[in-house]
Amino acid sequence: MTLLHGNNIVASRAKLIERVDEARGHGKEIRQLDGKTLNPQGLTQAVESSSLFGGNILVIIEGLLIKLGKKENLAVQLIDILKRSESTIDIILWEEKEIGKTLITLLGSKCSVELFKTPVVIFQLLDGISPAKTDMLVKLLRQALELDAAELIFALLVRRIRQLIQLRDNVTPEGLQGWQAGRLTSQAKSFTMDRLLIMEKRLLEIDVSMKTGTSPFPLAQQLELFIIDL
């Protein structure tokens, strides 16, 4: 059993895809499960039934541990099912956030744990977004690009701008803690709503141009131009 977790979802996704490709290369059957809707019966069936082709199996479960949260009894029940899985079944748990030590301990010492954390400089970049700080932001962006993929920075930037738009409209984005909402509300006041909407549109244009191959610049350069134009 392997746990891939942490807020650097680009890196953890890349690792997951690598493991899936490797499993397919070895002829394993792939079973993908949504952990957010998984119940004990469904999990038992997935990890205890044999392959139709008589080979080994890779079971991928996304979002199971985050869903459990403080439901300790259910967590113990589901993790016990995972531990009792057939020896021919490999299990990968993928989580989009960092999982706490309590749940990791329940997984047991035989579970391989890989944590993927977003570099601090990326959060410094996101928190510093303001029209008056473009020189500093360009420096932070270049540092961030040395440590992680432009795709991750772009995804987090899109999410931050959308959060600022919601807060500018007096709507608290889902999943934000009170202290986070307060800090981002102050950041949102650095921009008018019209300016935030223009920024979101520009990010959409960048996304489309990259996906369609019509962009004249690589994503890293597009991000720098976006920052300069704040």
JSON list of N, CA, C and O in Angstrom, two decimals, residues 165-206:
[
{"chain": "A", "resi": 165, "resn": "ILE", "atom": "N", "xyz": [-11.93, 37.19, -6.42]},
{"chain": "A", "resi": 165, "resn": "ILE", "atom": "CA", "xyz": [-13.18, 37.66, -7.04]},
{"chain": "A", "resi": 165, "resn": "ILE", "atom": "C", "xyz": [-14.36, 37.37, -6.13]},
{"chain": "A", "resi": 165, "resn": "ILE", "atom": "O", "xyz": [-15.23, 38.24, -5.92]},
{"chain": "A", "resi": 166, "resn": "GLN", "atom": "N", "xyz": [-14.40, 36.16, -5.57]},
{"chain": "A", "resi": 166, "resn": "GLN", "atom": "CA", "xyz": [-15.50, 35.81, -4.67]},
{"chain": "A", "resi": 166, "resn": "GLN", "atom": "C", "xyz": [-15.51, 36.71, -3.44]},
{"chain": "A", "resi": 166, "resn": "GLN", "atom": "O", "xyz": [-16.57, 37.21, -3.03]},
{"chain": "A", "resi": 167, "resn": "LEU", "atom": "N", "xyz": [-14.36, 36.93, -2.86]},
{"chain": "A", "resi": 167, "resn": "LEU", "atom": "CA", "xyz": [-14.28, 37.75, -1.65]},
{"chain": "A", "resi": 167, "resn": "LEU", "atom": "C", "xyz": [-14.62, 39.21, -1.94]},
{"chain": "A", "resi": 167, "resn": "LEU", "atom": "O", "xyz": [-15.22, 39.89, -1.11]},
{"chain": "A", "resi": 168, "resn": "ARG", "atom": "N", "xyz": [-14.24, 39.69, -3.13]},
{"chain": "A", "resi": 168, "resn": "ARG", "atom": "CA", "xyz": [-14.58, 41.06, -3.52]},
{"chain": "A", "resi": 168, "resn": "ARG", "atom": "C", "xyz": [-16.10, 41.21, -3.65]},
{"chain": "A", "resi": 168, "resn": "ARG", "atom": "O", "xyz": [-16.64, 42.30, -3.50]},
{"chain": "A", "resi": 169, "resn": "ASP", "atom": "N", "xyz": [-16.75, 40.06, -3.90]},
{"chain": "A", "resi": 169, "resn": "ASP", "atom": "CA", "xyz": [-18.22, 40.04, -4.03]},
{"chain": "A", "resi": 169, "resn": "ASP", "atom": "C", "xyz": [-18.88, 39.60, -2.73]},
{"chain": "A", "resi": 169, "resn": "ASP", "atom": "O", "xyz": [-20.05, 39.21, -2.72]},
{"chain": "A", "resi": 170, "resn": "ASN", "atom": "N", "xyz": [-18.09, 39.64, -1.63]},
{"chain": "A", "resi": 170, "resn": "ASN", "atom": "CA", "xyz": [-18.58, 39.29, -0.30]},
{"chain": "A", "resi": 170, "resn": "ASN", "atom": "C", "xyz": [-19.04, 37.83, -0.17]},
{"chain": "A", "resi": 170, "resn": "ASN", "atom": "O", "xyz": [-19.97, 37.52, 0.58]},
{"chain": "A", "resi": 171, "resn": "VAL", "atom": "N", "xyz": [-18.39, 36.95, -0.92]},
{"chain": "A", "resi": 171, "resn": "VAL", "atom": "CA", "xyz": [-18.67, 35.51, -0.84]},
{"chain": "A", "resi": 171, "resn": "VAL", "atom": "C", "xyz": [-17.39, 34.82, -0.36]},
{"chain": "A", "resi": 171, "resn": "VAL", "atom": "O", "xyz": [-16.33, 35.02, -0.93]},
{"chain": "A", "resi": 172, "resn": "THR", "atom": "N", "xyz": [-17.50, 34.02, 0.69]},
{"chain": "A", "resi": 172, "resn": "THR", "atom": "CA", "xyz": [-16.33, 33.30, 1.21]},
{"chain": "A", "resi": 172, "resn": "THR", "atom": "C", "xyz": [-16.15, 32.00, 0.45]},
{"chain": "A", "resi": 172, "resn": "THR", "atom": "O", "xyz": [-17.05, 31.16, 0.44]},
{"chain": "A", "resi": 173, "resn": "PRO", "atom": "N", "xyz": [-15.02, 31.82, -0.21]},
{"chain": "A", "resi": 173, "resn": "PRO", "atom": "CA", "xyz": [-14.78, 30.59, -0.98]},
{"chain": "A", "resi": 173, "resn": "PRO", "atom": "C", "xyz": [-14.82, 29.35, -0.09]},
{"chain": "A", "resi": 173, "resn": "PRO", "atom": "O", "xyz": [-14.41, 29.39, 1.06]},
{"chain": "A", "resi": 174, "resn": "GLU", "atom": "N", "xyz": [-15.31, 28.27, -0.64]},
{"chain": "A", "resi": 174, "resn": "GLU", "atom": "CA", "xyz": [-15.41, 27.02, 0.11]},
{"chain": "A", "resi": 174, "resn": "GLU", "atom": "C", "xyz": [-14.02, 26.53, 0.51]},
{"chain": "A", "resi": 174, "resn": "GLU", "atom": "O", "xyz": [-13.08, 26.58, -0.27]},
{"chain": "A", "resi": 175, "resn": "GLY", "atom": "N", "xyz": [-13.91, 26.07, 1.74]},
{"chain": "A", "resi": 175, "resn": "GLY", "atom": "CA", "xyz": [-12.66, 25.49, 2.21]},
{"chain": "A", "resi": 175, "resn": "GLY", "atom": "C", "xyz": [-11.71, 26.46, 2.88]},
{"chain": "A", "resi": 175, "resn": "GLY", "atom": "O", "xyz": [-10.70, 26.03, 3.45]},
{"chain": "A", "resi": 176, "resn": "LEU", "atom": "N", "xyz": [-12.00, 27.76, 2.83]},
{"chain": "A", "resi": 176, "resn": "LEU", "atom": "CA", "xyz": [-11.12, 28.74, 3.47]},
{"chain": "A", "resi": 176, "resn": "LEU", "atom": "C", "xyz": [-11.40, 28.84, 4.96]},
{"chain": "A", "resi": 176, "resn": "LEU", "atom": "O", "xyz": [-12.55, 28.92, 5.38]},
{"chain": "A", "resi": 177, "resn": "GLN", "atom": "N", "xyz": [-10.34, 28.84, 5.76]},
{"chain": "A", "resi": 177, "resn": "GLN", "atom": "CA", "xyz": [-10.49, 29.08, 7.19]},
{"chain": "A", "resi": 177, "resn": "GLN", "atom": "C", "xyz": [-10.73, 30.58, 7.40]},
{"chain": "A", "resi": 177, "resn": "GLN", "atom": "O", "xyz": [-10.46, 31.40, 6.52]},
{"chain": "A", "resi": 178, "resn": "GLY", "atom": "N", "xyz": [-11.22, 30.92, 8.59]},
{"chain": "A", "resi": 178, "resn": "GLY", "atom": "CA", "xyz": [-11.54, 32.32, 8.89]},
{"chain": "A", "resi": 178, "resn": "GLY", "atom": "C", "xyz": [-10.35, 33.25, 8.71]},
{"chain": "A", "resi": 178, "resn": "GLY", "atom": "O", "xyz": [-10.45, 34.33, 8.12]},
{"chain": "A", "resi": 179, "resn": "TRP", "atom": "N", "xyz": [-9.18, 32.82, 9.22]},
{"chain": "A", "resi": 179, "resn": "TRP", "atom": "CA", "xyz": [-7.99, 33.67, 9.13]},
{"chain": "A", "resi": 179, "resn": "TRP", "atom": "C", "xyz": [-7.54, 33.82, 7.68]},
{"chain": "A", "resi": 179, "resn": "TRP", "atom": "O", "xyz": [-7.03, 34.89, 7.29]},
{"chain": "A", "resi": 180, "resn": "GLN", "atom": "N", "xyz": [-7.73, 32.75, 6.87]},
{"chain": "A", "resi": 180, "resn": "GLN", "atom": "CA", "xyz": [-7.37, 32.83, 5.46]},
{"chain": "A", "resi": 180, "resn": "GLN", "atom": "C", "xyz": [-8.29, 33.80, 4.72]},
{"chain": "A", "resi": 180, "resn": "GLN", "atom": "O", "xyz": [-7.83, 34.61, 3.91]},
{"chain": "A", "resi": 181, "resn": "ALA", "atom": "N", "xyz": [-9.58, 33.71, 5.02]},
{"chain": "A", "resi": 181, "resn": "ALA", "atom": "CA", "xyz": [-10.55, 34.60, 4.37]},
{"chain": "A", "resi": 181, "resn": "ALA", "atom": "C", "xyz": [-10.25, 36.05, 4.70]},
{"chain": "A", "resi": 181, "resn": "ALA", "atom": "O", "xyz": [-10.34, 36.93, 3.84]},
{"chain": "A", "resi": 182, "resn": "GLY", "atom": "N", "xyz": [-9.87, 36.32, 5.96]},
{"chain": "A", "resi": 182, "resn": "GLY", "atom": "CA", "xyz": [-9.54, 37.68, 6.35]},
{"chain": "A", "resi": 182, "resn": "GLY", "atom": "C", "xyz": [-8.34, 38.22, 5.60]},
{"chain": "A", "resi": 182, "resn": "GLY", "atom": "O", "xyz": [-8.33, 39.37, 5.14]},
{"chain": "A", "resi": 183, "resn": "ARG", "atom": "N", "xyz": [-7.31, 37.39, 5.49]},
{"chain": "A", "resi": 183, "resn": "ARG", "atom": "CA", "xyz": [-6.09, 37.82, 4.80]},
{"chain": "A", "resi": 183, "resn": "ARG", "atom": "C", "xyz": [-6.34, 38.03, 3.31]},
{"chain": "A", "resi": 183, "resn": "ARG", "atom": "O", "xyz": [-5.87, 39.01, 2.73]},
{"chain": "A", "resi": 184, "resn": "LEU", "atom": "N", "xyz": [-7.08, 37.13, 2.70]},
{"chain": "A", "resi": 184, "resn": "LEU", "atom": "CA", "xyz": [-7.35, 37.25, 1.26]},
{"chain": "A", "resi": 184, "resn": "LEU", "atom": "C", "xyz": [-8.33, 38.38, 0.96]},
{"chain": "A", "resi": 184, "resn": "LEU", "atom": "O", "xyz": [-8.28, 38.98, -0.12]},
{"chain": "A", "resi": 185, "resn": "THR", "atom": "N", "xyz": [-9.21, 38.69, 1.92]},
{"chain": "A", "resi": 185, "resn": "THR", "atom": "CA", "xyz": [-10.12, 39.82, 1.74]},
{"chain": "A", "resi": 185, "resn": "THR", "atom": "C", "xyz": [-9.31, 41.12, 1.64]},
{"chain": "A", "resi": 185, "resn": "THR", "atom": "O", "xyz": [-9.60, 41.99, 0.81]},
{"chain": "A", "resi": 186, "resn": "SER", "atom": "N", "xyz": [-8.30, 41.26, 2.49]},
{"chain": "A", "resi": 186, "resn": "SER", "atom": "CA", "xyz": [-7.42, 42.44, 2.43]},
{"chain": "A", "resi": 186, "resn": "SER", "atom": "C", "xyz": [-6.68, 42.49, 1.10]},
{"chain": "A", "resi": 186, "resn": "SER", "atom": "O", "xyz": [-6.53, 43.56, 0.49]},
{"chain": "A", "resi": 187, "resn": "GLN", "atom": "N", "xyz": [-6.24, 41.33, 0.62]},
{"chain": "A", "resi": 187, "resn": "GLN", "atom": "CA", "xyz": [-5.54, 41.27, -0.66]},
{"chain": "A", "resi": 187, "resn": "GLN", "atom": "C", "xyz": [-6.49, 41.66, -1.80]},
{"chain": "A", "resi": 187, "resn": "GLN", "atom": "O", "xyz": [-6.09, 42.38, -2.73]},
{"chain": "A", "resi": 188, "resn": "ALA", "atom": "N", "xyz": [-7.74, 41.21, -1.74]},
{"chain": "A", "resi": 188, "resn": "ALA", "atom": "CA", "xyz": [-8.71, 41.50, -2.80]},
{"chain": "A", "resi": 188, "resn": "ALA", "atom": "C", "xyz": [-8.95, 43.00, -2.94]},
{"chain": "A", "resi": 188, "resn": "ALA", "atom": "O", "xyz": [-9.23, 43.50, -4.04]},
{"chain": "A", "resi": 189, "resn": "LYS", "atom": "N", "xyz": [-8.83, 43.74, -1.84]},
{"chain": "A", "resi": 189, "resn": "LYS", "atom": "CA", "xyz": [-9.08, 45.18, -1.87]},
{"chain": "A", "resi": 189, "resn": "LYS", "atom": "C", "xyz": [-8.00, 45.94, -2.64]},
{"chain": "A", "resi": 189, "resn": "LYS", "atom": "O", "xyz": [-8.16, 47.13, -2.90]},
{"chain": "A", "resi": 190, "resn": "SER", "atom": "N", "xyz": [-6.91, 45.24, -3.00]},
{"chain": "A", "resi": 190, "resn": "SER", "atom": "CA", "xyz": [-5.87, 45.88, -3.81]},
{"chain": "A", "resi": 190, "resn": "SER", "atom": "C", "xyz": [-6.32, 46.06, -5.26]},
{"chain": "A", "resi": 190, "resn": "SER", "atom": "O", "xyz": [-5.66, 46.75, -6.03]},
{"chain": "A", "resi": 191, "resn": "PHE", "atom": "N", "xyz": [-7.42, 45.38, -5.61]},
{"chain": "A", "resi": 191, "resn": "PHE", "atom": "CA", "xyz": [-7.93, 45.42, -6.99]},
{"chain": "A", "resi": 191, "resn": "PHE", "atom": "C", "xyz": [-9.40, 45.79, -7.01]},
{"chain": "A", "resi": 191, "resn": "PHE", "atom": "O", "xyz": [-10.14, 45.49, -6.06]},
{"chain": "A", "resi": 192, "resn": "THR", "atom": "N", "xyz": [-9.83, 46.42, -8.08]},
{"chain": "A", "resi": 192, "resn": "THR", "atom": "CA", "xyz": [-11.26, 46.59, -8.30]},
{"chain": "A", "resi": 192, "resn": "THR", "atom": "C", "xyz": [-11.83, 45.28, -8.82]},
{"chain": "A", "resi": 192, "resn": "THR", "atom": "O", "xyz": [-11.08, 44.42, -9.34]},
{"chain": "A", "resi": 193, "resn": "MET", "atom": "N", "xyz": [-13.14, 45.11, -8.74]},
{"chain": "A", "resi": 193, "resn": "MET", "atom": "CA", "xyz": [-13.75, 43.90, -9.29]},
{"chain": "A", "resi": 193, "resn": "MET", "atom": "C", "xyz": [-13.51, 43.81, -10.78]},
{"chain": "A", "resi": 193, "resn": "MET", "atom": "O", "xyz": [-13.21, 42.72, -11.31]},
{"chain": "A", "resi": 194, "resn": "ASP", "atom": "N", "xyz": [-13.61, 44.94, -11.48]},
{"chain": "A", "resi": 194, "resn": "ASP", "atom": "CA", "xyz": [-13.37, 44.93, -12.94]},
{"chain": "A", "resi": 194, "resn": "ASP", "atom": "C", "xyz": [-11.97, 44.43, -13.27]},
{"chain": "A", "resi": 194, "resn": "ASP", "atom": "O", "xyz": [-11.78, 43.65, -14.21]},
{"chain": "A", "resi": 195, "resn": "ARG", "atom": "N", "xyz": [-10.99, 44.87, -12.47]},
{"chain": "A", "resi": 195, "resn": "ARG", "atom": "CA", "xyz": [-9.61, 44.46, -12.74]},
{"chain": "A", "resi": 195, "resn": "ARG", "atom": "C", "xyz": [-9.43, 42.97, -12.49]},
{"chain": "A", "resi": 195, "resn": "ARG", "atom": "O", "xyz": [-8.76, 42.27, -13.25]},
{"chain": "A", "resi": 196, "resn": "LEU", "atom": "N", "xyz": [-10.03, 42.45, -11.44]},
{"chain": "A", "resi": 196, "resn": "LEU", "atom": "CA", "xyz": [-9.95, 41.02, -11.14]},
{"chain": "A", "resi": 196, "resn": "LEU", "atom": "C", "xyz": [-10.57, 40.18, -12.25]},
{"chain": "A", "resi": 196, "resn": "LEU", "atom": "O", "xyz": [-10.05, 39.13, -12.63]},
{"chain": "A", "resi": 197, "resn": "LEU", "atom": "N", "xyz": [-11.69, 40.65, -12.78]},
{"chain": "A", "resi": 197, "resn": "LEU", "atom": "CA", "xyz": [-12.36, 39.92, -13.86]},
{"chain": "A", "resi": 197, "resn": "LEU", "atom": "C", "xyz": [-11.51, 39.93, -15.14]},
{"chain": "A", "resi": 197, "resn": "LEU", "atom": "O", "xyz": [-11.47, 38.94, -15.88]},
{"chain": "A", "resi": 198, "resn": "ILE", "atom": "N", "xyz": [-10.84, 41.04, -15.39]},
{"chain": "A", "resi": 198, "resn": "ILE", "atom": "CA", "xyz": [-9.93, 41.12, -16.54]},
{"chain": "A", "resi": 198, "resn": "ILE", "atom": "C", "xyz": [-8.77, 40.14, -16.35]},
{"chain": "A", "resi": 198, "resn": "ILE", "atom": "O", "xyz": [-8.35, 39.46, -17.30]},
{"chain": "A", "resi": 199, "resn": "MET", "atom": "N", "xyz": [-8.25, 40.06, -15.14]},
{"chain": "A", "resi": 199, "resn": "MET", "atom": "CA", "xyz": [-7.16, 39.13, -14.85]},
{"chain": "A", "resi": 199, "resn": "MET", "atom": "C", "xyz": [-7.60, 37.68, -15.05]},
{"chain": "A", "resi": 199, "resn": "MET", "atom": "O", "xyz": [-6.86, 36.86, -15.61]},
{"chain": "A", "resi": 200, "resn": "GLU", "atom": "N", "xyz": [-8.81, 37.37, -14.59]},
{"chain": "A", "resi": 200, "resn": "GLU", "atom": "CA", "xyz": [-9.32, 36.00, -14.78]},
{"chain": "A", "resi": 200, "resn": "GLU", "atom": "C", "xyz": [-9.48, 35.68, -16.26]},
{"chain": "A", "resi": 200, "resn": "GLU", "atom": "O", "xyz": [-9.13, 34.58, -16.71]},
{"chain": "A", "resi": 201, "resn": "LYS", "atom": "N", "xyz": [-9.98, 36.66, -17.03]},
{"chain": "A", "resi": 201, "resn": "LYS", "atom": "CA", "xyz": [-10.13, 36.45, -18.48]},
{"chain": "A", "resi": 201, "resn": "LYS", "atom": "C", "xyz": [-8.78, 36.22, -19.14]},
{"chain": "A", "resi": 201, "resn": "LYS", "atom": "O", "xyz": [-8.65, 35.37, -20.03]},
{"chain": "A", "resi": 202, "resn": "ARG", "atom": "N", "xyz": [-7.79, 36.97, -18.70]},
{"chain": "A", "resi": 202, "resn": "ARG", "atom": "CA", "xyz": [-6.44, 36.82, -19.27]},
{"chain": "A", "resi": 202, "resn": "ARG", "atom": "C", "xyz": [-5.87, 35.43, -18.97]},
{"chain": "A", "resi": 202, "resn": "ARG", "atom": "O", "xyz": [-5.25, 34.80, -19.83]},
{"chain": "A", "resi": 203, "resn": "LEU", "atom": "N", "xyz": [-6.10, 34.93, -17.77]},
{"chain": "A", "resi": 203, "resn": "LEU", "atom": "CA", "xyz": [-5.65, 33.59, -17.41]},
{"chain": "A", "resi": 203, "resn": "LEU", "atom": "C", "xyz": [-6.36, 32.53, -18.25]},
{"chain": "A", "resi": 203, "resn": "LEU", "atom": "O", "xyz": [-5.76, 31.52, -18.65]},
{"chain": "A", "resi": 204, "resn": "LEU", "atom": "N", "xyz": [-7.63, 32.75, -18.52]},
{"chain": "A", "resi": 204, "resn": "LEU", "atom": "CA", "xyz": [-8.38, 31.83, -19.37]},
{"chain": "A", "resi": 204, "resn": "LEU", "atom": "C", "xyz": [-7.80, 31.82, -20.78]},
{"chain": "A", "resi": 204, "resn": "LEU", "atom": "O", "xyz": [-7.65, 30.75, -21.40]},
{"chain": "A", "resi": 205, "resn": "GLU", "atom": "N", "xyz": [-7.44, 32.99, -21.28]},
{"chain": "A", "resi": 205, "resn": "GLU", "atom": "CA", "xyz": [-6.84, 33.09, -22.62]},
{"chain": "A", "resi": 205, "resn": "GLU", "atom": "C", "xyz": [-5.50, 32.34, -22.66]},
{"chain": "A", "resi": 205, "resn": "GLU", "atom": "O", "xyz": [-5.20, 31.66, -23.65]},
{"chain": "A", "resi": 206, "resn": "ILE", "atom": "N", "xyz": [-4.73, 32.47, -21.59]},
{"chain": "A", "resi": 206, "resn": "ILE", "atom": "CA", "xyz": [-3.45, 31.75, -21.52]},
{"chain": "A", "resi": 206, "resn": "ILE", "atom": "C", "xyz": [-3.69, 30.24, -21.54]},
{"chain": "A", "resi": 206, "resn": "ILE", "atom": "O", "xyz": [-3.01, 29.49, -22.25]}
]
